[in-house]
Amino acid sequence: MSGPRAARPPAGPRTFAEALAAVGAARGPEDVFSAEQTAAARRYRRLARLLHPDTAPEAHRDEAGAAFAALALLWQLHQGGGAPTADPVLTTTRHLYRLGPTVATGDIAVLRAARCEPRPAYRGPSLDAVLKIPRAAADNDLLEREATALTRLTTHGDGRHHAYAPTLLESFRHHDEADPGAEPRRVNALVRLDGFHPLTDVHHAYPEGLDPRDAAWIWRRLLVALGYAHRAGVRHGAVLPEHVLIHPAQHGLVLVDWCYASTGEHSPAPALVERHRAWYPPEVPARRPVTEATDLHLASRCVEQLMGERAPKALRAFIAGCTLPAEARRPHDAWRLLAELDDVLERLYGPRTFRPFRLPPRPPTPG
């Protein structure tokens, strides 16, 4: 008489619904992952791709977020063989990173909170950081692009404007011991930003359109961020709502996710964010060089979405001039465009004054 058979996970899911069912039915990690580590890691990556909130069906984004978090816990339990007793640690020649929870998920990478502590031979303060870790080694080149762009901004950009981009602590290669057969992945360690929200949150909070006077300070700061980058020889390449973070109370702005950036000679974007294909100007899908005008087009689309139907005629005309199909006919100088925008805003609303801005809390998810 044979003994009880070990639980065997079902065949790999192929759809969002199948992935959701697999995670929802799991009583423990053994119901999802096999004992063989390479196969388990492969299954984890497949489930993560299917359940990621940015790729899940629009009507199931909240459901996907909960399932994605449950999957992360199951994977952590699988790796530790039980409830985790200590924070995992990544070590480089310069720092020791004590990993915390996932704080955000993007198109190509996961952001993990981390406490950054200097190694004995390297002087520096302990601080809160985030580690940007690509889901697949195939995207290492995009993380390297980001590291190159942020380094160039620090070394060639005007120091008065460094706060408009994230601070890169270091970029290093990491080998996942839980997946021995996997290629090492490029990890970017960044200083953590607190109190910031993406423009997607602003759009959700004001779906009928943001008051153009509030959109104005966001627009102005976004042009400063792009002027800073362009003067340093960096083009962002993906100025999209989720990549523009604002601090409502302080009227701060940071342009993040420089993985699609280009430096030096103009060249095509390495990739585009597929769900935003319609936002891009013609040169991007056509694989023509990305220029300063490309960034200004995308920035204008961001502000256009924020204001919606509340945008006055003069600002709609201004945006139309920034989003012409022909790249050569669009503005290329962010600083000059900022001065022109200020003239339009003064004609519409008079001298600039500070307007307090707040984001209402998002309502809880039903259920």
Coordinates of C-alpha atoms in Angstrom, one line a residue:
M1 CA 0.0 0.0 0.0
S2 CA 1.5 3.3 -1.1
G3 CA 1.7 6.3 1.2
P4 CA 0.0 9.6 0.6
R5 CA 1.1 11.4 -2.6
A6 CA 2.7 14.8 -2.3
A7 CA 0.5 17.7 -3.4
R8 CA 1.1 18.5 -7.1
P9 CA 0.4 22.0 -8.3
P10 CA -1.9 22.2 -11.4
A11 CA -0.5 23.0 -14.8
G12 CA 0.7 26.5 -15.4
P13 CA -2.1 29.1 -15.8
R14 CA -2.6 30.7 -19.1
T15 CA -5.2 33.4 -18.3
F16 CA -5.9 36.0 -15.6
A17 CA -8.9 33.9 -14.5
E18 CA -6.9 30.8 -14.2
A19 CA -4.1 32.6 -12.2
L20 CA -6.7 34.1 -9.9
A21 CA -8.3 30.8 -9.2
A22 CA -5.0 29.1 -8.6
V23 CA -4.0 31.6 -5.9
G24 CA -7.5 31.9 -4.5
A25 CA -7.7 28.2 -3.9
A26 CA -4.3 27.8 -2.3
R27 CA -4.2 26.8 1.3
G28 CA -0.4 27.1 1.4
P29 CA 2.6 27.5 -0.9
E30 CA 2.7 23.7 -1.7
D31 CA -0.6 24.1 -3.5
V32 CA 1.0 26.6 -5.9
F33 CA 4.7 25.8 -6.2
S34 CA 6.5 22.5 -6.7
A35 CA 9.5 21.5 -4.6
E36 CA 11.9 21.9 -7.5
Q37 CA 13.1 25.4 -7.2
T38 CA 13.6 26.3 -10.9
A39 CA 10.1 25.1 -11.8
A40 CA 8.7 27.0 -8.8
A41 CA 10.4 30.2 -9.8
R42 CA 9.2 29.8 -13.3
R43 CA 5.6 29.4 -12.1
Y44 CA 5.9 32.3 -9.8
R45 CA 7.0 34.6 -12.6
R46 CA 4.1 33.4 -14.8
L47 CA 1.5 34.0 -12.1
A48 CA 3.0 37.4 -11.3
R49 CA 2.8 38.5 -15.0
L50 CA -0.9 37.4 -15.2
L51 CA -2.0 38.9 -11.8
H52 CA -0.1 42.2 -12.0
P53 CA -2.6 45.0 -11.6
D54 CA -1.3 47.0 -14.5
T55 CA -1.9 44.1 -16.9
A56 CA -5.1 42.6 -15.4
P57 CA -8.5 43.4 -17.0
E58 CA -9.6 46.9 -16.2
A59 CA -12.7 45.7 -14.3
H60 CA -10.6 43.4 -12.0
R61 CA -7.7 45.7 -11.0
D62 CA -8.6 45.7 -7.3
E63 CA -9.1 42.0 -7.3
A64 CA -5.7 41.6 -9.1
G65 CA -4.0 43.7 -6.5
A66 CA -5.2 41.5 -3.6
A67 CA -4.2 38.3 -5.5
F68 CA -0.8 39.8 -6.4
A69 CA -0.1 40.5 -2.7
A70 CA -1.3 37.0 -1.7
L71 CA 1.0 35.5 -4.3
A72 CA 3.9 37.4 -2.9
L73 CA 3.2 36.0 0.5
L74 CA 2.9 32.5 -0.8
W75 CA 6.2 32.8 -2.6
Q76 CA 7.9 34.2 0.6
L77 CA 6.5 31.3 2.6
H78 CA 7.7 28.8 -0.1
Q79 CA 11.2 30.3 0.0
G80 CA 11.4 30.2 3.8
G81 CA 9.6 27.0 4.4
G82 CA 7.3 28.8 6.9
A83 CA 6.5 32.2 8.2
P84 CA 9.5 34.5 7.6
T85 CA 11.5 35.2 10.8
A86 CA 13.9 37.8 9.4
D87 CA 14.0 40.3 6.6
P88 CA 16.0 39.1 3.6
V89 CA 19.2 40.9 3.0
L90 CA 21.0 41.9 -0.2
T91 CA 24.7 42.9 0.2
T92 CA 27.0 44.9 -2.1
T93 CA 30.5 46.1 -1.7
R94 CA 29.1 49.4 -0.4
H95 CA 25.8 48.7 1.3
L96 CA 23.7 46.2 3.1
Y97 CA 19.9 46.3 2.2
R98 CA 17.4 44.8 4.5
L99 CA 14.4 44.2 2.3
G100 CA 10.9 45.1 3.4
P101 CA 7.5 44.8 1.6
T102 CA 6.8 45.5 -2.1
V103 CA 5.8 49.2 -2.3
A104 CA 5.0 49.4 -6.0
T105 CA 4.8 47.3 -9.2
G106 CA 5.6 48.7 -12.6
D107 CA 5.6 47.4 -16.2
I108 CA 9.1 45.8 -16.0
A109 CA 10.1 45.9 -12.3
V110 CA 9.0 45.5 -8.7
L111 CA 10.0 48.1 -6.1
R112 CA 10.8 46.7 -2.7
A113 CA 11.3 48.9 0.4
A114 CA 14.7 48.5 2.0
R115 CA 16.7 49.9 4.9
C116 CA 20.1 50.8 3.4
E117 CA 23.1 50.5 5.8
P118 CA 26.7 51.3 4.9
R119 CA 29.3 48.5 4.9
P120 CA 32.2 49.1 7.4
A121 CA 34.6 50.2 4.6
Y122 CA 32.1 52.6 3.2
R123 CA 31.1 55.8 5.0
G124 CA 27.6 57.0 4.8
P125 CA 24.3 57.3 6.6
S126 CA 21.6 54.7 7.0
L127 CA 18.5 55.6 5.1
D128 CA 15.3 54.3 3.6
A129 CA 15.6 53.1 0.1
V130 CA 13.7 51.2 -2.6
L131 CA 15.2 48.5 -4.7
K132 CA 14.0 48.4 -8.3
I133 CA 14.2 44.7 -9.4
P134 CA 13.3 43.6 -12.9
R135 CA 11.0 40.6 -13.1
A136 CA 13.1 39.2 -15.9
A137 CA 16.8 39.4 -16.7
A138 CA 15.8 40.2 -20.3
D139 CA 15.0 43.7 -19.0
N140 CA 18.4 44.3 -17.4
D141 CA 19.3 46.7 -20.2
L142 CA 16.4 49.0 -19.3
L143 CA 17.6 49.1 -15.6
E144 CA 21.1 49.9 -16.9
R145 CA 19.6 52.8 -19.0
E146 CA 18.0 54.2 -15.9
A147 CA 21.2 54.0 -14.0
T148 CA 23.1 55.7 -16.8
A149 CA 20.5 58.5 -17.1
L150 CA 20.3 59.2 -13.3
T151 CA 24.1 59.2 -13.1
R152 CA 24.3 61.7 -16.0
L153 CA 21.7 64.0 -14.3
T154 CA 23.8 64.0 -11.1
T155 CA 27.1 64.7 -12.9
H156 CA 25.9 67.1 -15.7
G157 CA 22.6 68.5 -14.5
D158 CA 22.0 71.8 -12.7
G159 CA 22.3 71.0 -9.0
R160 CA 19.4 73.3 -8.2
H161 CA 17.0 70.9 -9.9
H162 CA 18.3 67.5 -8.7
A163 CA 15.2 67.0 -6.6
Y164 CA 13.2 66.6 -9.9
A165 CA 14.6 63.1 -10.4
P166 CA 15.2 60.2 -8.0
T167 CA 18.6 59.8 -6.3
L168 CA 20.5 56.7 -7.4
L169 CA 22.4 55.1 -4.5
E170 CA 24.0 52.4 -6.7
S171 CA 23.3 49.9 -9.4
F172 CA 24.4 46.3 -9.0
R173 CA 23.9 42.8 -10.3
H174 CA 22.0 40.3 -8.1
H175 CA 21.8 36.6 -8.4
D176 CA 18.6 35.1 -6.9
E177 CA 19.7 32.1 -4.8
A178 CA 16.1 30.7 -4.9
D179 CA 16.4 30.3 -8.7
P180 CA 19.9 28.9 -9.4
G181 CA 19.4 28.6 -13.1
A182 CA 18.3 32.2 -13.6
E183 CA 20.5 35.0 -15.0
P184 CA 21.7 37.7 -12.6
R185 CA 19.4 40.7 -12.6
R186 CA 20.3 44.4 -12.5
V187 CA 19.0 46.2 -9.4
N188 CA 18.8 49.9 -9.0
A189 CA 18.9 51.2 -5.4
L190 CA 17.1 54.6 -5.0
V191 CA 16.4 56.9 -2.1
R192 CA 12.8 56.4 -1.0
L193 CA 10.3 59.2 -1.7
D194 CA 7.6 59.8 0.9
G195 CA 4.3 61.6 0.5
F196 CA 4.3 61.5 -3.3
H197 CA 1.5 60.4 -5.6
P198 CA 1.4 59.6 -9.3
L199 CA -0.8 61.6 -11.7
T200 CA -3.0 58.6 -12.0
D201 CA -4.1 59.2 -8.4
V202 CA -4.9 62.8 -9.3
H203 CA -6.9 61.8 -12.3
H204 CA -8.9 59.3 -10.2
A205 CA -9.5 61.9 -7.5
Y206 CA -10.8 64.5 -10.1
P207 CA -12.3 62.4 -12.9
E208 CA -14.4 65.4 -14.1
G209 CA -11.2 67.4 -14.6
L210 CA -8.8 69.2 -12.4
D211 CA -9.1 73.0 -12.0
P212 CA -6.6 74.4 -14.5
R213 CA -5.1 76.7 -11.9
D214 CA -4.1 73.5 -9.9
A215 CA -2.9 71.8 -13.1
A216 CA -0.8 74.8 -13.8
W217 CA 1.8 74.2 -11.0
I218 CA 2.1 70.6 -12.0
W219 CA 2.6 71.6 -15.6
R220 CA 5.2 74.2 -14.7
R221 CA 7.2 71.8 -12.5
L222 CA 7.1 69.1 -15.1
L223 CA 8.6 71.5 -17.7
V224 CA 11.3 72.4 -15.2
A225 CA 12.1 68.7 -14.7
L226 CA 12.3 68.2 -18.5
G227 CA 14.4 71.4 -19.0
Y228 CA 16.8 70.1 -16.3
A229 CA 17.1 66.7 -18.0
H230 CA 17.4 68.1 -21.6
R231 CA 20.1 70.5 -20.6
A232 CA 22.0 67.5 -19.2
G233 CA 21.6 65.6 -22.4
V234 CA 19.0 63.2 -21.2
R235 CA 15.6 62.5 -22.8
H236 CA 13.1 60.6 -20.6
G237 CA 11.2 58.8 -23.3
A238 CA 8.2 57.8 -21.2
V239 CA 6.6 60.9 -19.6
L240 CA 3.4 59.1 -18.6
P241 CA 0.9 59.7 -15.7
E242 CA 2.3 56.9 -13.6
H243 CA 5.9 58.2 -14.0
V244 CA 5.1 61.8 -12.8
L245 CA 4.9 61.9 -9.0
I246 CA 3.6 65.0 -7.1
H247 CA 3.7 66.0 -3.4
P248 CA 0.3 67.8 -3.0
A249 CA 1.1 69.8 0.1
Q250 CA 4.6 70.9 -0.9
H251 CA 3.8 71.3 -4.6
G252 CA 6.7 69.0 -5.3
L253 CA 7.3 66.9 -8.4
V254 CA 9.6 64.1 -9.3
L255 CA 9.9 62.4 -12.7
V256 CA 10.5 58.7 -12.2
D257 CA 11.2 55.5 -14.2
W258 CA 14.1 56.5 -16.4
C259 CA 14.3 53.0 -17.9
Y260 CA 13.3 54.3 -21.4
A261 CA 15.7 57.3 -21.3
S262 CA 18.3 58.1 -24.0
T263 CA 21.6 60.0 -23.6
G264 CA 24.1 61.4 -26.1
E265 CA 23.0 61.1 -29.7
H266 CA 19.3 60.9 -30.5
S267 CA 18.2 57.3 -30.9
P268 CA 14.9 55.4 -30.9
A269 CA 13.2 54.5 -27.7
P270 CA 14.2 51.1 -26.5
A271 CA 10.6 50.2 -25.9
L272 CA 7.2 51.8 -25.3
V273 CA 4.6 51.1 -22.6
E274 CA 2.0 49.2 -24.7
R275 CA -1.1 50.3 -22.9
H276 CA -0.2 53.9 -23.6
R277 CA 0.6 53.4 -27.3
A278 CA -2.0 56.0 -28.3
W279 CA -0.3 58.6 -26.1
Y280 CA 3.0 58.5 -28.0
P281 CA 3.8 60.8 -30.9
P282 CA 4.4 59.1 -34.2
E283 CA 8.2 59.0 -34.0
V284 CA 8.1 56.4 -31.1
P285 CA 6.1 53.6 -32.7
A286 CA 7.8 54.3 -36.0
R287 CA 11.2 53.7 -34.3
R288 CA 12.5 57.2 -35.2
P289 CA 14.8 59.1 -32.8
V290 CA 13.3 60.4 -29.6
T291 CA 14.0 64.1 -29.1
E292 CA 13.1 66.8 -26.6
A293 CA 9.9 67.3 -28.5
T294 CA 8.9 63.8 -27.8
D295 CA 9.0 64.4 -24.0
L296 CA 7.2 67.7 -24.4
H297 CA 4.4 66.0 -26.4
L298 CA 3.9 63.3 -23.7
A299 CA 4.0 65.9 -20.8
S300 CA 1.3 67.9 -22.6
R301 CA -0.8 64.8 -22.9
C302 CA -0.5 64.2 -19.1
V303 CA -1.8 67.7 -18.3
E304 CA -4.5 67.5 -21.0
Q305 CA -5.9 64.4 -19.3
L306 CA -5.8 66.1 -15.8
M307 CA -7.8 69.1 -16.9
G308 CA -10.2 67.2 -19.2
E309 CA -13.1 69.4 -20.4
R310 CA -12.2 72.1 -17.8
A311 CA -9.3 73.3 -19.9
P312 CA -10.0 76.8 -21.3
K313 CA -9.6 77.4 -25.0
A314 CA -6.2 79.1 -24.7
L315 CA -4.7 76.1 -22.9
R316 CA -6.3 73.6 -25.3
A317 CA -4.7 75.6 -28.2
F318 CA -1.3 75.6 -26.3
I319 CA -1.5 71.8 -25.9
A320 CA -2.4 71.3 -29.6
G321 CA 0.8 73.2 -30.6
C322 CA 2.8 70.8 -28.3
T323 CA 1.3 67.7 -29.8
L324 CA 1.5 68.2 -33.5
P325 CA 2.1 65.0 -35.5
A326 CA 5.3 66.4 -37.1
E327 CA 8.2 66.3 -34.6
A328 CA 10.0 69.2 -36.2
R329 CA 7.0 71.5 -35.8
R330 CA 6.7 70.9 -32.0
P331 CA 8.5 72.8 -29.3
H332 CA 11.9 71.5 -28.4
D333 CA 13.0 73.8 -25.6
A334 CA 11.3 73.2 -22.3
W335 CA 12.6 76.4 -20.7
R336 CA 11.3 78.6 -23.6
L337 CA 8.0 76.7 -23.5
L338 CA 7.7 77.4 -19.7
A339 CA 8.1 81.1 -20.3
E340 CA 5.4 80.9 -23.0
L341 CA 3.1 79.0 -20.7
D342 CA 3.6 81.6 -18.0
D343 CA 2.5 84.3 -20.4
V344 CA -0.7 82.4 -21.2
L345 CA -1.5 81.6 -17.6
E346 CA -1.0 85.3 -16.6
R347 CA -3.4 86.4 -19.3
L348 CA -6.0 83.9 -18.1
Y349 CA -5.6 84.1 -14.3
G350 CA -3.4 87.1 -13.4
P351 CA -0.1 87.0 -11.4
R352 CA 0.8 83.6 -9.9
T353 CA -0.4 82.9 -6.4
F354 CA 0.0 79.8 -4.2
R355 CA -3.0 77.5 -4.2
P356 CA -3.1 74.9 -1.5
F357 CA -3.8 71.5 -3.1
R358 CA -4.9 68.2 -1.5
L359 CA -5.9 64.8 -2.7
P360 CA -9.0 63.3 -1.1
P361 CA -8.5 59.8 0.3
R362 CA -9.4 57.1 -2.1
P363 CA -12.6 55.2 -1.0
P364 CA -12.1 51.7 0.3
T365 CA -12.6 48.8 -2.0
P366 CA -16.0 47.2 -1.4
G367 CA -16.0 43.6 0.0

